[in-house]
């Protein structure tokens, strides 16, 4: 934001927008204005009639299951977040619509420390449960005022903006709680197990 704009209320613009673009870019990242598509395989087209989202316990037991209609009836929210991809692009102030994981986990006993998020196809990614709770993660069904396009993970994708974007699984179908952490698709191929952009945790060993 330019220095010579008239003063505006901090509350209205919010904390992130008070920081300069440079301060909002993690180390090694550059700004993009388009929305790149990065997929390890072809884009699946998933009819919502056969979509569901499952929360599985450590033994694979179903702790929660939502059909598309049930899922869309859950309270959703609009969030504005910065996204950082490990391939070094960052995009600021992305406006998403999604259901907080806190809503999905309501009534589920959270006694495992890890989760493996799984998608249509064979994409998986591991995220600590503590990074999915407390208003830090959403299942997004909308972007920029419209339904999420298939290329970007529609009908629904994970949104975990504080970690590199590969943790935000597209075409998400559920997650399984894990007693012991397990690497997902990219983590097995040498990407960092956690992926904090501010600590530049790109690859295993960073
Ligand atoms: N199911 C699935 N989710 C995925 C991927 C993928 O290949 N398959 N790619 C990941 C990676 S590496 C990135 S950077 C983002 C890219 O999301 P976008 O295509 O909407 O920009 O999705 C992540 N989620
Ligand atoms: Mo990525």
mmCIF file of C-alpha atoms and ligand atoms in Angstrom:
data_model
loop_
_atom_site.group_PDB
_atom_site.id
_atom_site.type_symbol
_atom_site.label_atom_id
_atom_site.label_comp_id
_atom_site.label_asym_id
_atom_site.label_seq_id
_atom_site.Cartn_x
_atom_site.Cartn_y
_atom_site.Cartn_z
ATOM 1 C CA UNK A 1 0.000 0.000 0.000
ATOM 2 C CA UNK A 2 1.326 3.424 -0.936
ATOM 3 C CA UNK A 3 2.465 5.789 1.823
ATOM 4 C CA UNK A 4 0.570 8.770 0.436
ATOM 5 C CA UNK A 5 -2.926 7.327 0.501
ATOM 6 C CA UNK A 6 -5.249 9.005 3.010
ATOM 7 C CA UNK A 7 -5.266 7.349 6.438
ATOM 8 C CA UNK A 8 -7.902 4.656 6.785
ATOM 9 C CA UNK A 9 -9.136 2.788 9.791
ATOM 10 C CA UNK A 10 -6.848 -0.130 10.673
ATOM 11 C CA UNK A 11 -9.887 -2.145 11.655
ATOM 12 C CA UNK A 12 -11.442 -1.760 8.230
ATOM 13 C CA UNK A 13 -8.443 -2.754 6.154
ATOM 14 C CA UNK A 14 -7.236 -5.362 8.576
ATOM 15 C CA UNK A 15 -3.803 -6.200 9.865
ATOM 16 C CA UNK A 16 -2.321 -7.889 6.789
ATOM 17 C CA UNK A 17 -3.016 -4.889 4.573
ATOM 18 C CA UNK A 18 -1.178 -2.521 6.913
ATOM 19 C CA UNK A 19 2.046 -4.343 6.063
ATOM 20 C CA UNK A 20 3.938 -3.539 2.913
ATOM 21 C CA UNK A 21 3.991 -6.074 0.091
ATOM 22 C CA UNK A 22 7.673 -6.728 0.832
ATOM 23 C CA UNK A 23 6.870 -7.609 4.439
ATOM 24 C CA UNK A 24 4.177 -10.003 3.294
ATOM 25 C CA UNK A 25 6.494 -11.962 0.976
ATOM 26 C CA UNK A 26 8.270 -14.872 2.692
ATOM 27 C CA UNK A 27 11.981 -15.356 1.865
ATOM 28 C CA UNK A 28 12.680 -16.344 -1.747
ATOM 29 C CA UNK A 29 9.132 -15.630 -2.989
ATOM 30 C CA UNK A 30 7.986 -13.284 -5.769
ATOM 31 C CA UNK A 31 4.575 -11.759 -6.381
ATOM 32 C CA UNK A 32 2.178 -12.945 -9.078
ATOM 33 C CA UNK A 33 -1.135 -11.448 -10.143
ATOM 34 C CA UNK A 34 -2.445 -14.386 -12.159
ATOM 35 C CA UNK A 35 -3.473 -17.660 -10.508
ATOM 36 C CA UNK A 36 -1.123 -20.414 -11.721
ATOM 37 C CA UNK A 37 -2.381 -23.999 -11.992
ATOM 38 C CA UNK A 38 -0.055 -26.669 -10.589
ATOM 39 C CA UNK A 39 -1.256 -30.261 -10.707
ATOM 40 C CA UNK A 40 0.688 -33.507 -10.609
ATOM 41 C CA UNK A 41 -1.793 -35.156 -12.998
ATOM 42 C CA UNK A 42 -4.929 -34.527 -15.038
ATOM 43 C CA UNK A 43 -7.818 -32.540 -13.571
ATOM 44 C CA UNK A 44 -10.567 -34.841 -12.325
ATOM 45 C CA UNK A 45 -14.137 -33.741 -12.953
ATOM 46 C CA UNK A 46 -16.100 -34.839 -9.937
ATOM 47 C CA UNK A 47 -19.914 -34.767 -10.066
ATOM 48 C CA UNK A 48 -21.110 -33.425 -6.727
ATOM 49 C CA UNK A 49 -23.741 -36.231 -6.573
ATOM 50 C CA UNK A 50 -20.982 -38.695 -5.844
ATOM 51 C CA UNK A 51 -18.714 -36.369 -3.825
ATOM 52 C CA UNK A 52 -18.435 -36.829 -0.100
ATOM 53 C CA UNK A 53 -16.036 -35.750 2.587
ATOM 54 C CA UNK A 54 -14.935 -38.179 5.276
ATOM 55 C CA UNK A 55 -13.131 -37.765 8.551
ATOM 56 C CA UNK A 56 -11.558 -41.096 9.456
ATOM 57 C CA UNK A 57 -10.144 -42.156 12.793
ATOM 58 C CA UNK A 58 -6.720 -43.732 13.310
ATOM 59 C CA UNK A 59 -8.124 -47.221 12.619
ATOM 60 C CA UNK A 60 -9.936 -46.065 9.472
ATOM 61 C CA UNK A 61 -13.331 -45.858 11.154
ATOM 62 C CA UNK A 62 -15.632 -43.122 9.824
ATOM 63 C CA UNK A 63 -15.981 -40.347 12.421
ATOM 64 C CA UNK A 64 -17.839 -38.011 10.095
ATOM 65 C CA UNK A 65 -19.229 -38.070 6.568
ATOM 66 C CA UNK A 66 -20.905 -35.317 4.597
ATOM 67 C CA UNK A 67 -22.521 -35.552 1.192
ATOM 68 C CA UNK A 68 -22.271 -32.451 -1.014
ATOM 69 C CA UNK A 69 -25.708 -31.209 0.090
ATOM 70 C CA UNK A 70 -24.898 -31.789 3.753
ATOM 71 C CA UNK A 71 -21.554 -30.085 3.335
ATOM 72 C CA UNK A 72 -23.046 -27.056 1.585
ATOM 73 C CA UNK A 73 -25.551 -26.692 4.425
ATOM 74 C CA UNK A 74 -22.701 -26.154 6.909
ATOM 75 C CA UNK A 75 -21.874 -22.564 7.866
ATOM 76 C CA UNK A 76 -19.163 -21.234 5.590
ATOM 77 C CA UNK A 77 -17.100 -18.066 5.739
ATOM 78 C CA UNK A 78 -15.233 -15.804 3.377
ATOM 79 C CA UNK A 79 -11.533 -15.453 4.128
ATOM 80 C CA UNK A 80 -8.886 -13.244 2.563
ATOM 81 C CA UNK A 81 -5.436 -14.812 2.736
ATOM 82 C CA UNK A 82 -1.984 -14.729 1.157
ATOM 83 C CA UNK A 83 -0.869 -17.917 -0.618
ATOM 84 C CA UNK A 84 2.736 -19.052 -1.035
ATOM 85 C CA UNK A 85 3.725 -21.836 -3.432
ATOM 86 C CA UNK A 86 6.984 -23.729 -3.034
ATOM 87 C CA UNK A 87 7.762 -22.946 -6.709
ATOM 88 C CA UNK A 88 8.231 -19.381 -5.361
ATOM 89 C CA UNK A 89 5.109 -17.526 -6.419
ATOM 90 C CA UNK A 90 3.011 -15.744 -3.848
ATOM 91 C CA UNK A 91 -0.396 -14.246 -4.395
ATOM 92 C CA UNK A 92 -1.795 -11.765 -1.887
ATOM 93 C CA UNK A 93 -5.339 -11.127 -0.702
ATOM 94 C CA UNK A 94 -6.953 -14.182 -2.268
ATOM 95 C CA UNK A 95 -10.648 -14.286 -1.374
ATOM 96 C CA UNK A 96 -11.983 -17.776 -0.691
ATOM 97 C CA UNK A 97 -15.261 -19.209 0.544
ATOM 98 C CA UNK A 98 -15.016 -22.286 2.708
ATOM 99 C CA UNK A 99 -16.039 -24.302 5.719
ATOM 100 C CA UNK A 100 -13.648 -24.088 8.641
ATOM 101 C CA UNK A 101 -12.181 -27.389 9.766
ATOM 102 C CA UNK A 102 -13.313 -26.331 13.248
ATOM 103 C CA UNK A 103 -16.894 -26.730 12.016
ATOM 104 C CA UNK A 104 -16.204 -30.229 10.640
ATOM 105 C CA UNK A 105 -14.369 -31.283 13.794
ATOM 106 C CA UNK A 106 -17.151 -30.058 16.078
ATOM 107 C CA UNK A 107 -18.213 -33.084 18.134
ATOM 108 C CA UNK A 108 -15.222 -35.176 17.044
ATOM 109 C CA UNK A 109 -12.683 -36.059 19.701
ATOM 110 C CA UNK A 110 -9.293 -34.798 18.528
ATOM 111 C CA UNK A 111 -6.865 -37.154 20.202
ATOM 112 C CA UNK A 112 -4.440 -37.762 17.312
ATOM 113 C CA UNK A 113 -1.645 -35.298 16.558
ATOM 114 C CA UNK A 114 -1.400 -35.875 12.786
ATOM 115 C CA UNK A 115 -3.660 -36.082 9.786
ATOM 116 C CA UNK A 116 -3.240 -37.332 6.245
ATOM 117 C CA UNK A 117 -5.456 -35.375 3.873
ATOM 118 C CA UNK A 118 -6.576 -37.360 0.830
ATOM 119 C CA UNK A 119 -7.937 -36.350 -2.552
ATOM 120 C CA UNK A 120 -9.731 -37.879 -5.484
ATOM 121 C CA UNK A 121 -6.920 -39.741 -7.243
ATOM 122 C CA UNK A 122 -3.832 -40.634 -5.243
ATOM 123 C CA UNK A 123 -2.749 -37.237 -3.904
ATOM 124 C CA UNK A 124 -2.208 -37.054 -0.167
ATOM 125 C CA UNK A 125 -0.508 -34.572 2.140
ATOM 126 C CA UNK A 126 0.198 -34.698 5.861
ATOM 127 C CA UNK A 127 -0.618 -31.840 8.209
ATOM 128 C CA UNK A 128 -0.443 -31.745 12.015
ATOM 129 C CA UNK A 129 -3.943 -31.572 13.514
ATOM 130 C CA UNK A 130 -2.886 -28.405 15.390
ATOM 131 C CA UNK A 131 -2.423 -26.729 11.972
ATOM 132 C CA UNK A 132 -5.957 -27.624 10.913
ATOM 133 C CA UNK A 133 -7.731 -26.233 13.990
ATOM 134 C CA UNK A 134 -8.185 -22.793 15.538
ATOM 135 C CA UNK A 135 -9.286 -20.966 12.361
ATOM 136 C CA UNK A 136 -6.223 -21.943 10.317
ATOM 137 C CA UNK A 137 -7.722 -24.258 7.674
ATOM 138 C CA UNK A 138 -10.809 -24.504 5.493
ATOM 139 C CA UNK A 139 -12.411 -26.753 2.913
ATOM 140 C CA UNK A 140 -12.860 -24.202 0.159
ATOM 141 C CA UNK A 141 -15.685 -24.415 -2.380
ATOM 142 C CA UNK A 142 -15.439 -20.886 -3.730
ATOM 143 C CA UNK A 143 -12.817 -18.471 -4.972
ATOM 144 C CA UNK A 144 -13.105 -14.805 -5.941
ATOM 145 C CA UNK A 145 -16.892 -14.808 -5.781
ATOM 146 C CA UNK A 146 -17.569 -17.926 -7.839
ATOM 147 C CA UNK A 147 -17.555 -21.684 -7.375
ATOM 148 C CA UNK A 148 -14.069 -23.151 -7.358
ATOM 149 C CA UNK A 149 -13.022 -24.239 -10.856
ATOM 150 C CA UNK A 150 -11.944 -27.870 -11.397
ATOM 151 C CA UNK A 151 -8.383 -26.748 -12.316
ATOM 152 C CA UNK A 152 -8.026 -25.153 -8.881
ATOM 153 C CA UNK A 153 -9.480 -28.125 -7.035
ATOM 154 C CA UNK A 154 -13.231 -27.791 -7.417
ATOM 155 C CA UNK A 155 -15.673 -28.833 -6.244
ATOM 156 C CA UNK A 156 -13.685 -28.562 -2.984
ATOM 157 C CA UNK A 157 -10.083 -28.195 -1.923
ATOM 158 C CA UNK A 158 -8.198 -27.884 1.311
ATOM 159 C CA UNK A 159 -7.001 -24.375 2.168
ATOM 160 C CA UNK A 160 -4.121 -24.177 4.659
ATOM 161 C CA UNK A 161 -2.701 -20.761 3.810
ATOM 162 C CA UNK A 162 0.015 -20.618 6.472
ATOM 163 C CA UNK A 163 1.837 -23.571 4.870
ATOM 164 C CA UNK A 164 3.188 -23.905 1.305
ATOM 165 C CA UNK A 165 0.341 -24.422 -1.141
ATOM 166 C CA UNK A 166 1.041 -28.115 -1.810
ATOM 167 C CA UNK A 167 -0.527 -28.751 1.628
ATOM 168 C CA UNK A 168 -3.788 -27.319 0.228
ATOM 169 C CA UNK A 169 -4.968 -30.542 -1.429
ATOM 170 C CA UNK A 170 -7.154 -30.005 -4.474
ATOM 171 C CA UNK A 171 -10.210 -32.279 -5.106
ATOM 172 C CA UNK A 172 -10.132 -33.116 -1.423
ATOM 173 C CA UNK A 173 -12.294 -36.010 -0.223
ATOM 174 C CA UNK A 174 -11.312 -36.359 3.383
ATOM 175 C CA UNK A 175 -8.664 -36.844 5.980
ATOM 176 C CA UNK A 176 -7.528 -39.606 8.257
ATOM 177 C CA UNK A 177 -6.162 -39.033 11.731
ATOM 178 C CA UNK A 178 -2.799 -40.669 12.323
ATOM 179 C CA UNK A 179 -1.187 -41.763 15.525
ATOM 180 C CA UNK A 180 2.235 -41.510 13.862
ATOM 181 C CA UNK A 181 3.047 -38.937 11.195
ATOM 182 C CA UNK A 182 3.287 -40.232 7.604
ATOM 183 C CA UNK A 183 4.574 -38.330 4.572
ATOM 184 C CA UNK A 184 2.134 -37.625 1.737
ATOM 185 C CA UNK A 185 2.703 -37.452 -2.022
ATOM 186 C CA UNK A 186 5.193 -34.555 -2.263
ATOM 187 C CA UNK A 187 6.670 -35.158 1.180
ATOM 188 C CA UNK A 188 7.742 -38.651 0.065
ATOM 189 C CA UNK A 189 9.355 -37.096 -3.021
ATOM 190 C CA UNK A 190 11.634 -34.876 -0.944
ATOM 191 C CA UNK A 191 9.521 -31.875 -0.041
ATOM 192 C CA UNK A 192 9.624 -30.696 3.536
ATOM 193 C CA UNK A 193 7.452 -32.550 6.002
ATOM 194 C CA UNK A 194 5.940 -29.335 7.452
ATOM 195 C CA UNK A 195 6.390 -26.590 4.818
ATOM 196 C CA UNK A 196 6.446 -23.265 6.671
ATOM 197 C CA UNK A 197 7.071 -20.558 4.019
ATOM 198 C CA UNK A 198 8.378 -18.090 6.634
ATOM 199 C CA UNK A 199 11.128 -20.547 7.593
ATOM 200 C CA UNK A 200 11.597 -21.442 3.915
ATOM 201 C CA UNK A 201 10.977 -25.150 4.568
ATOM 202 C CA UNK A 202 10.883 -26.198 0.926
ATOM 203 C CA UNK A 203 12.737 -29.499 0.916
ATOM 204 C CA UNK A 204 13.458 -32.201 3.427
ATOM 205 C CA UNK A 205 16.314 -30.971 5.602
ATOM 206 C CA UNK A 206 15.429 -27.240 5.262
HETATM 207 N N1 LIG B 1 -4.905 -33.249 -5.457
HETATM 208 C C1 LIG B 1 -3.900 -32.403 -5.693
HETATM 209 N N2 LIG B 1 -3.791 -31.320 -4.902
HETATM 210 C C2 LIG B 1 -2.782 -30.451 -5.106
HETATM 211 C C3 LIG B 1 -1.818 -30.658 -6.111
HETATM 212 C C4 LIG B 1 -1.972 -31.815 -6.943
HETATM 213 O O1 LIG B 1 -1.171 -32.070 -7.866
HETATM 214 N N3 LIG B 1 -3.018 -32.658 -6.698
HETATM 215 N N4 LIG B 1 -0.782 -29.775 -6.270
HETATM 216 C C5 LIG B 1 -0.424 -28.997 -5.096
HETATM 217 C C6 LIG B 1 0.515 -27.971 -5.403
HETATM 218 S S1 LIG B 1 2.141 -28.437 -5.570
HETATM 219 C C7 LIG B 1 0.159 -26.663 -5.445
HETATM 220 S S2 LIG B 1 1.308 -25.436 -5.618
HETATM 221 C C8 LIG B 1 -1.266 -26.256 -5.411
HETATM 222 C C9 LIG B 1 -1.604 -25.535 -6.673
HETATM 223 O O2 LIG B 1 -2.935 -25.100 -6.642
HETATM 224 P P1 LIG B 1 -3.489 -24.309 -7.893
HETATM 225 O O3 LIG B 1 -3.345 -25.186 -9.088
HETATM 226 O O4 LIG B 1 -4.903 -23.967 -7.564
HETATM 227 O O5 LIG B 1 -2.633 -23.075 -8.015
HETATM 228 O O6 LIG B 1 -2.136 -27.340 -5.246
HETATM 229 C C10 LIG B 1 -1.655 -28.392 -4.436
HETATM 230 N N5 LIG B 1 -2.694 -29.371 -4.294
HETATM 231 MO MO1 LIG B 2 3.367 -26.443 -5.523
#
